[in-house]
Coordinates of C-alpha atoms (C1' of nucleotides) in Angstrom, one line a residue:
Chain A
M30 CA 2.2 -20.0 -11.3
V31 CA 3.8 -20.4 -8.1
R32 CA 1.4 -23.2 -5.8
K33 CA 2.6 -24.7 -2.7
A34 CA 3.6 -21.1 -1.8
C35 CA 1.5 -21.5 1.5
S36 CA 1.3 -24.3 4.3
A37 CA -1.1 -26.6 1.9
A38 CA -2.7 -24.9 -0.3
P39 CA -1.9 -22.3 -2.6
N40 CA -3.6 -19.9 -1.3
V41 CA -2.1 -15.8 -1.4
L42 CA -5.3 -15.5 0.9
S43 CA -3.9 -16.8 3.6
P44 CA -2.1 -13.5 6.1
Q45 CA 1.2 -16.4 6.0
C46 CA 1.8 -16.6 2.7
P47 CA 5.1 -14.7 1.3
T48 CA 3.0 -12.3 -1.3
R49 CA 1.1 -11.2 1.7
M50 CA 4.7 -9.8 2.8
V51 CA 5.2 -8.7 -0.5
L52 CA 2.7 -6.6 -0.6
D53 CA 3.7 -5.3 3.3
L54 CA 7.3 -4.6 1.6
I55 CA 5.7 -2.1 -1.3
A56 CA 2.4 -1.4 -0.1
D57 CA 4.1 2.3 0.9
K58 CA 3.9 4.6 -0.9
W59 CA 7.4 6.0 0.4
T60 CA 9.2 2.2 0.0
T61 CA 9.0 1.9 -3.5
L62 CA 10.6 5.3 -3.5
V63 CA 13.4 4.8 -1.5
I64 CA 14.3 1.7 -2.9
Y65 CA 14.5 3.3 -6.6
L66 CA 16.7 6.2 -5.8
L67 CA 19.1 3.8 -3.8
S68 CA 19.1 1.4 -6.8
Q69 CA 21.0 4.5 -8.6
G70 CA 23.5 4.5 -5.7
T71 CA 24.8 5.2 -2.0
R72 CA 22.5 8.1 -0.1
R73 CA 22.5 9.7 3.0
Y74 CA 20.2 10.4 5.0
G75 CA 19.0 15.1 3.4
E76 CA 19.9 13.1 0.1
L77 CA 16.9 11.1 0.3
Q78 CA 14.9 13.6 1.9
R79 CA 15.3 15.7 -0.7
E80 CA 15.0 14.2 -3.3
V81 CA 11.8 11.9 -2.5
G82 CA 10.6 15.1 -2.1
G83 CA 6.7 15.3 0.4
I84 CA 8.0 12.4 2.6
S85 CA 8.2 13.8 6.0
Q86 CA 11.8 12.8 8.6
K87 CA 9.4 10.4 10.3
M88 CA 8.5 8.2 7.2
L89 CA 12.0 8.3 5.8
T90 CA 13.1 7.1 9.5
Q91 CA 10.2 4.7 9.4
T92 CA 10.5 3.2 6.1
L93 CA 13.8 2.7 6.3
R94 CA 14.6 1.6 9.8
K95 CA 11.9 -1.1 7.9
L96 CA 14.3 -1.9 4.8
E97 CA 17.2 -2.1 7.1
H98 CA 14.5 -4.2 9.3
D99 CA 14.1 -6.8 6.5
G100 CA 17.7 -6.7 4.9
L101 CA 17.2 -4.6 1.5
V102 CA 18.9 -1.5 3.3
K103 CA 21.7 -1.2 3.9
R104 CA 22.8 1.3 6.7
V105 CA 26.8 3.1 7.7
V106 CA 27.3 5.3 10.3
Y107 CA 30.1 7.5 10.5
P108 CA 30.6 8.1 14.4
E109 CA 32.0 11.6 13.2
V110 CA 30.8 15.1 13.6
P111 CA 29.3 16.1 12.5
P112 CA 26.9 13.2 11.6
R113 CA 26.5 10.9 8.4
T114 CA 24.7 8.3 7.6
E115 CA 24.6 6.7 3.7
Y116 CA 21.6 4.2 3.0
S117 CA 22.7 1.4 0.2
L118 CA 20.8 -1.7 -1.2
T119 CA 22.2 -4.8 -0.3
E120 CA 22.8 -7.4 -2.4
L121 CA 19.1 -9.2 -1.6
G122 CA 17.5 -5.3 -2.8
T123 CA 19.2 -5.6 -5.6
T124 CA 17.1 -8.7 -6.6
L125 CA 14.3 -6.5 -6.0
R126 CA 15.2 -4.3 -8.5
E127 CA 14.0 -6.8 -11.3
P128 CA 10.1 -7.3 -10.3
L129 CA 10.2 -4.2 -9.3
G130 CA 11.1 -2.8 -12.8
A131 CA 8.5 -5.1 -14.5
L132 CA 6.0 -3.4 -12.8
C133 CA 7.1 0.3 -13.6
K134 CA 7.5 -1.1 -17.2
W135 CA 3.5 -2.2 -16.9
A136 CA 3.2 0.9 -16.3
V137 CA 4.5 2.9 -19.3
E138 CA 3.3 0.7 -21.2
H139 CA 0.1 0.3 -20.4
L140 CA -1.3 3.6 -18.8
P141 CA -2.6 5.2 -21.7
D142 CA -5.4 2.4 -21.2
V143 CA -6.0 2.7 -18.1
E144 CA -6.1 6.9 -18.4
K145 CA -9.1 5.6 -20.8
A146 CA -10.6 3.2 -19.6
R147 CA -10.4 5.8 -16.7
K148 CA -12.1 8.4 -18.6
A149 CA -14.7 5.9 -20.8
G150 CA -15.9 4.5 -17.7
A151 CA -18.1 7.8 -16.0
R152 CA -20.1 7.9 -19.5
Q153 CA -19.9 4.2 -19.6
R154 CA -21.2 3.5 -16.3
A155 CA -24.2 5.5 -17.6
R156 CA -25.5 3.5 -19.6
A157 CA -24.5 0.0 -18.0
S158 CA -28.1 -0.3 -16.6
E159 CA -30.1 0.3 -20.0
A160 CA -27.6 -1.4 -22.3
L161 CA -27.9 -4.9 -20.2
S162 CA -32.3 -4.5 -20.5
A163 CA -31.5 -4.4 -24.0
Chain B
M29 CA 5.9 21.7 -6.5
V30 CA 5.8 20.4 -10.1
R31 CA 8.7 20.1 -11.8
K32 CA 8.8 18.6 -14.7
A33 CA 6.5 15.4 -15.3
C34 CA 8.3 11.9 -16.0
S35 CA 7.6 12.7 -19.9
A36 CA 11.5 13.3 -20.0
A37 CA 13.0 11.0 -17.4
P38 CA 11.5 9.0 -15.6
N39 CA 11.4 10.3 -12.7
V40 CA 9.4 8.2 -10.1
L41 CA 9.2 11.2 -7.3
S42 CA 7.3 13.4 -9.3
P43 CA 3.2 12.1 -8.6
Q44 CA 2.4 12.1 -11.8
C45 CA 4.7 9.5 -13.0
P46 CA 2.9 6.6 -14.6
T47 CA 5.1 4.8 -11.6
R48 CA 3.4 6.2 -9.0
M49 CA -0.1 5.2 -10.7
V50 CA 1.2 1.5 -10.4
L51 CA 1.6 1.7 -6.7
D52 CA -1.9 3.3 -6.2
L53 CA -2.3 0.3 -8.0
I54 CA -1.4 -3.0 -6.4
A55 CA -0.5 -0.8 -2.7
D56 CA -3.6 -1.7 -1.2
K57 CA -3.4 -5.2 0.6
W58 CA -6.8 -6.1 -1.0
T59 CA -6.2 -4.8 -4.8
T60 CA -3.0 -7.6 -5.6
L61 CA -5.1 -10.7 -3.8
V62 CA -8.6 -10.3 -6.3
I63 CA -7.0 -9.3 -9.2
Y64 CA -4.9 -12.9 -8.3
L65 CA -8.1 -14.4 -7.2
L66 CA -9.9 -13.6 -10.6
S67 CA -6.7 -14.0 -13.0
Q68 CA -7.9 -17.9 -11.7
G69 CA -11.6 -17.1 -13.4
T70 CA -14.9 -15.4 -13.1
R71 CA -16.4 -14.9 -9.5
R72 CA -19.2 -13.9 -7.8
Y73 CA -19.4 -11.5 -5.4
G74 CA -20.3 -13.8 -2.6
E75 CA -17.2 -15.8 -3.6
L76 CA -14.8 -13.7 -3.6
Q77 CA -16.2 -12.4 0.1
R78 CA -16.0 -15.5 1.1
E79 CA -12.2 -16.3 -0.2
V80 CA -10.4 -13.4 0.5
G81 CA -11.7 -14.2 3.9
G82 CA -11.0 -11.2 6.3
I83 CA -11.8 -9.1 3.4
S84 CA -15.3 -7.1 4.3
Q85 CA -18.3 -5.8 1.5
K86 CA -16.9 -2.4 2.4
M87 CA -13.4 -2.9 0.5
L88 CA -14.2 -5.8 -1.5
T89 CA -16.7 -3.3 -3.5
Q90 CA -14.5 -0.4 -2.9
T91 CA -11.6 -2.6 -4.7
L92 CA -13.7 -3.6 -7.4
R93 CA -14.9 -0.6 -8.0
K94 CA -11.6 1.0 -8.5
L95 CA -10.3 -1.9 -10.4
E96 CA -13.5 -1.7 -12.2
H97 CA -13.1 2.4 -13.2
D98 CA -9.1 1.7 -14.1
G99 CA -10.2 -0.8 -16.5
L100 CA -8.9 -3.7 -15.4
V101 CA -12.6 -5.7 -14.3
K102 CA -15.1 -6.3 -15.9
R103 CA -18.4 -6.1 -13.4
V104 CA -21.6 -8.0 -15.2
V105 CA -24.7 -7.7 -13.6
Y106 CA -27.6 -9.7 -14.3
P107 CA -30.5 -8.5 -13.4
E108 CA -32.2 -11.5 -12.2
V109 CA -34.0 -12.0 -8.4
P110 CA -31.4 -13.1 -6.6
P111 CA -29.1 -10.6 -7.7
R112 CA -26.0 -12.1 -9.6
T113 CA -23.0 -10.5 -10.5
E114 CA -19.7 -12.4 -11.7
Y115 CA -16.1 -10.1 -11.9
S116 CA -13.7 -11.3 -14.2
L117 CA -10.3 -10.1 -15.8
T118 CA -11.2 -7.8 -18.3
E119 CA -7.8 -7.4 -21.3
L120 CA -6.2 -5.2 -19.5
G121 CA -6.7 -7.2 -16.1
T122 CA -4.7 -10.2 -17.4
T123 CA -1.9 -8.0 -18.9
L124 CA -1.0 -7.3 -14.7
R125 CA -0.6 -11.0 -14.3
E126 CA 3.1 -10.9 -15.2
P127 CA 4.8 -8.7 -13.1
L128 CA 2.7 -9.2 -10.3
G129 CA 3.9 -12.8 -10.8
A130 CA 7.2 -11.5 -11.2
L131 CA 7.2 -9.8 -7.1
C132 CA 5.5 -13.0 -5.7
K133 CA 8.0 -15.0 -7.4
W134 CA 10.4 -12.9 -6.1
A135 CA 9.0 -13.1 -2.6
V136 CA 9.0 -16.7 -2.9
E137 CA 12.5 -16.9 -3.8
H138 CA 13.7 -14.2 -1.0
L139 CA 11.4 -15.0 1.8
P140 CA 14.2 -17.1 3.7
D141 CA 16.7 -14.1 3.7
V142 CA 14.1 -11.9 4.4
E143 CA 12.7 -13.9 7.6
K144 CA 16.8 -14.3 8.4
A145 CA 17.4 -10.6 8.2
R146 CA 14.4 -9.9 10.1
K147 CA 15.7 -12.3 13.1
A148 CA 19.5 -11.6 13.1
G149 CA 18.6 -7.5 13.5
A150 CA 17.0 -7.9 16.7
R151 CA 20.4 -9.9 18.4
Q152 CA 22.2 -7.2 15.0
R153 CA 20.4 -4.6 16.9
A154 CA 21.2 -5.1 20.4
R155 CA 25.1 -5.2 20.1
A156 CA 24.9 -2.4 17.8
S157 CA 25.3 0.3 20.4
E158 CA 28.1 -1.7 22.6
A159 CA 29.8 -3.0 19.4
L160 CA 30.2 1.5 18.3
S161 CA 31.7 2.0 21.5
A162 CA 34.6 -1.0 21.6
Chain C
dC30 C1' -27.7 -12.1 -3.2
dA31 C1' -25.5 -8.0 -4.0
dG32 C1' -24.4 -3.2 -2.2
dA33 C1' -25.2 1.4 -0.1
dA34 C1' -25.0 3.5 3.5
dT35 C1' -24.2 5.0 8.4
dC36 C1' -21.4 4.7 12.3
dC37 C1' -16.9 4.9 14.6
dA38 C1' -12.2 3.4 16.5
dC39 C1' -7.6 2.6 14.9
dG40 C1' -3.2 3.9 13.2
dG41 C1' -0.8 6.4 10.0
dC42 C1' 1.2 10.0 8.8
dG43 C1' 2.8 15.3 8.9
dA44 C1' 3.9 19.4 11.2
dT45 C1' 6.6 21.2 15.1
dA46 C1' 9.6 20.9 18.8
dC47 C1' 14.2 18.6 21.2
dT48 C1' 18.4 16.1 20.9
dG49 C1' 23.2 14.0 20.2
Chain D
dC21 C1' 23.3 16.2 10.8
dA22 C1' 20.7 12.5 11.6
dG23 C1' 17.8 11.9 14.3
dT24 C1' 13.8 11.5 17.9
dA25 C1' 10.0 12.1 20.8
dT26 C1' 5.0 14.1 20.8
dC27 C1' 1.0 16.0 19.4
dG28 C1' -3.4 15.3 16.4
dC29 C1' -5.7 15.7 12.6
dC30 C1' -8.1 12.6 9.7
dG31 C1' -8.7 9.1 5.4
dT32 C1' -8.8 4.3 6.1
dG33 C1' -10.9 0.6 7.4
dG34 C1' -14.0 -2.4 9.5
dA35 C1' -18.9 -3.5 12.2
dT36 C1' -22.9 -3.1 11.7
dT37 C1' -28.1 -2.0 9.2
dC38 C1' -30.9 -1.2 5.9
dT39 C1' -32.2 -2.0 0.6
dG40 C1' -34.0 -4.3 -3.9

DNA sequence: CAGAATCCACGGCGATACTG
DNA sequence: CAGTATCGCCGTGGATTCTG
């Protein structure tokens, strides 16, 4: 495991730990979706809004701006009329595909387990107390 | 608006896609921290609260409950006085360590890049307008 | 010690309207 | 088309209090 990431103690719990940053990065409902889409190729603003489905312009713009600010997404504006803006992953942005992919892979593989646990959870919870006293 | 789930095409954009579930799972400031801690060994409620630092009992309990409900965390209550509760990762929970670790690894490796981008962004943004008019 | 319950503030986020 | 600006809901989450 990655230790000395933080100052002295390998503490993920301190806010300045890089782990925290990743969370801020992906712990956003939309961010991951946008990255996913862009990992498939360059998109225009409108395309993204249409494809993500359910996202408001506010959120899309906000997400895009954050991503751009973090150097993960490249924004190219063509000073034309009508306006055209194209978004794409930067070099850095593409490096996120793998770890993100690993996570998705986990989801696909373990989804059944989680669903099973969710269903069993309700029943099991009811008998939890009695099981312990036995 | 429910198009085909992601049965055939892994459409991350549809809400019922497993990817969405992962997001719901980790897209929580605390969840990842808790999992990280538990991946190091069993913890008591109070220990978690102290170690995570900054988390309220409400959030801790809530997070723990969700994790338990999803079958990632095992909760053992000892009917003693004073009460003692121990939390630990389930078998399923430990499988999350790897993909989560990959993410952390990414963070550590690319943190400098992101920070650089963040710093450069501010300056660059200032010259963006003038650059266009030039 | 572990947790449930309540109150409340802030901010996320969507909807809408306007601009270049 | 690609945004920005404004408003308002409501969910998230913190602080506090109470219980077994």
